[in-house]
Every structure is written in C-alpha cells, then in structure tokens.
Amino acid sequence: MSIDKLLLEIYELIESEDYEKSLELCNQILEFDENNKDA
C-alpha cells in the first residue's frame, strides 16, 4: 500500500472519528518509514 493511500485512509478514519484504527495506521506508516531509512 502506498503512503498516499494510507494517509487518505487515516484522514477518512479521523473524519469518521475512528481514532483507534487511525492510530494503528499511523504506526504502520512510522514502521514503513523506519524500514526504508536503511535503503
């Protein structure tokens, strides 16, 4: 999944006030970012 899609999904979840799920996705992005720093 691309970052853009993840961000859009997070935005939609925040709009729907599903903060728990949006936090989960934020953590996925952070992990994704950490994993790609070494590249």
XYZ file of N, CA and C in Angstrom:
117
model
N 0.862 -1.200 0.000
C 0.000 0.000 0.000
C 0.893 1.243 0.000
N 0.544 2.210 -0.822
C 1.347 3.429 -0.876
C 1.030 4.354 0.294
N 1.973 5.222 0.580
C 1.804 6.198 1.664
C 0.571 7.067 1.404
N 0.387 7.502 0.175
C -0.774 8.352 -0.153
C -2.084 7.670 0.218
N -2.183 6.392 -0.115
C -3.402 5.639 0.209
C -3.581 5.531 1.713
N -2.478 5.273 2.429
C -2.549 5.178 3.882
C -2.989 6.499 4.494
N -2.426 7.592 4.014
C -2.786 8.906 4.549
C -4.250 9.215 4.287
N -4.716 8.874 3.103
C -6.121 9.095 2.776
C -7.025 8.267 3.699
N -6.611 7.035 3.922
C -7.382 6.158 4.803
C -7.422 6.716 6.232
N -6.272 7.190 6.697
C -6.200 7.789 8.034
C -7.107 9.007 8.112
N -7.049 9.841 7.088
C -7.896 11.037 7.064
C -9.376 10.653 7.170
N -9.767 9.659 6.395
C -11.170 9.217 6.417
C -11.547 8.644 7.781
N -10.628 7.918 8.392
C -10.907 7.345 9.720
C -11.040 8.445 10.764
N -10.192 9.456 10.672
C -10.277 10.581 11.609
C -11.612 11.298 11.415
N -11.986 11.509 10.169
C -13.273 12.141 9.862
C -14.429 11.354 10.480
N -14.315 10.031 10.442
C -15.377 9.185 11.000
C -15.169 8.946 12.498
N -14.139 9.578 13.043
C -13.825 9.517 14.473
C -13.429 8.125 14.952
N -12.837 7.340 14.050
C -12.299 6.033 14.425
C -10.804 6.208 14.730
N -10.553 6.802 15.898
C -9.179 7.197 16.235
C -8.277 5.999 16.512
N -8.839 4.954 17.058
C -8.030 3.775 17.360
C -7.438 3.188 16.079
N -8.274 3.045 15.074
C -7.827 2.486 13.801
C -6.858 3.439 13.099
N -7.108 4.741 13.190
C -6.206 5.684 12.536
C -4.835 5.691 13.214
N -4.810 5.515 14.525
C -3.528 5.393 15.237
C -2.759 4.166 14.766
N -3.475 3.075 14.578
C -2.863 1.851 14.065
C -2.185 2.109 12.724
N -2.888 2.790 11.835
C -2.337 3.084 10.517
C -1.143 4.032 10.607
N -1.230 5.003 11.510
C -0.097 5.915 11.721
C 1.136 5.128 12.139
N 0.948 4.171 13.014
C 2.066 3.338 13.452
C 2.642 2.530 12.293
N 1.774 2.066 11.412
C 2.231 1.338 10.220
C 3.105 2.234 9.361
N 2.709 3.490 9.199
C 3.496 4.432 8.396
C 4.854 4.662 9.044
N 4.859 4.825 10.358
C 6.128 5.029 11.055
C 7.045 3.827 10.879
N 6.498 2.633 10.979
C 7.283 1.419 10.771
C 7.801 1.355 9.344
N 6.954 1.673 8.395
C 7.316 1.692 6.986
C 8.484 2.649 6.772
N 8.397 3.815 7.383
C 9.439 4.834 7.280
C 10.748 4.321 7.882
N 10.680 3.720 9.055
C 11.862 3.162 9.721
C 12.518 2.104 8.838
N 11.700 1.243 8.244
C 12.217 0.147 7.425
C 12.892 0.653 6.158
N 12.487 1.809 5.675
C 13.037 2.312 4.418
C 14.196 3.282 4.604
N 14.525 3.625 5.843
C 15.656 4.519 6.098
C 16.973 3.890 5.697
N 17.075 2.580 5.877
C 18.333 1.878 5.607
C 18.601 1.732 4.111
N 17.567 1.806 3.313
C 17.691 1.568 1.876
C 18.559 2.605 1.187
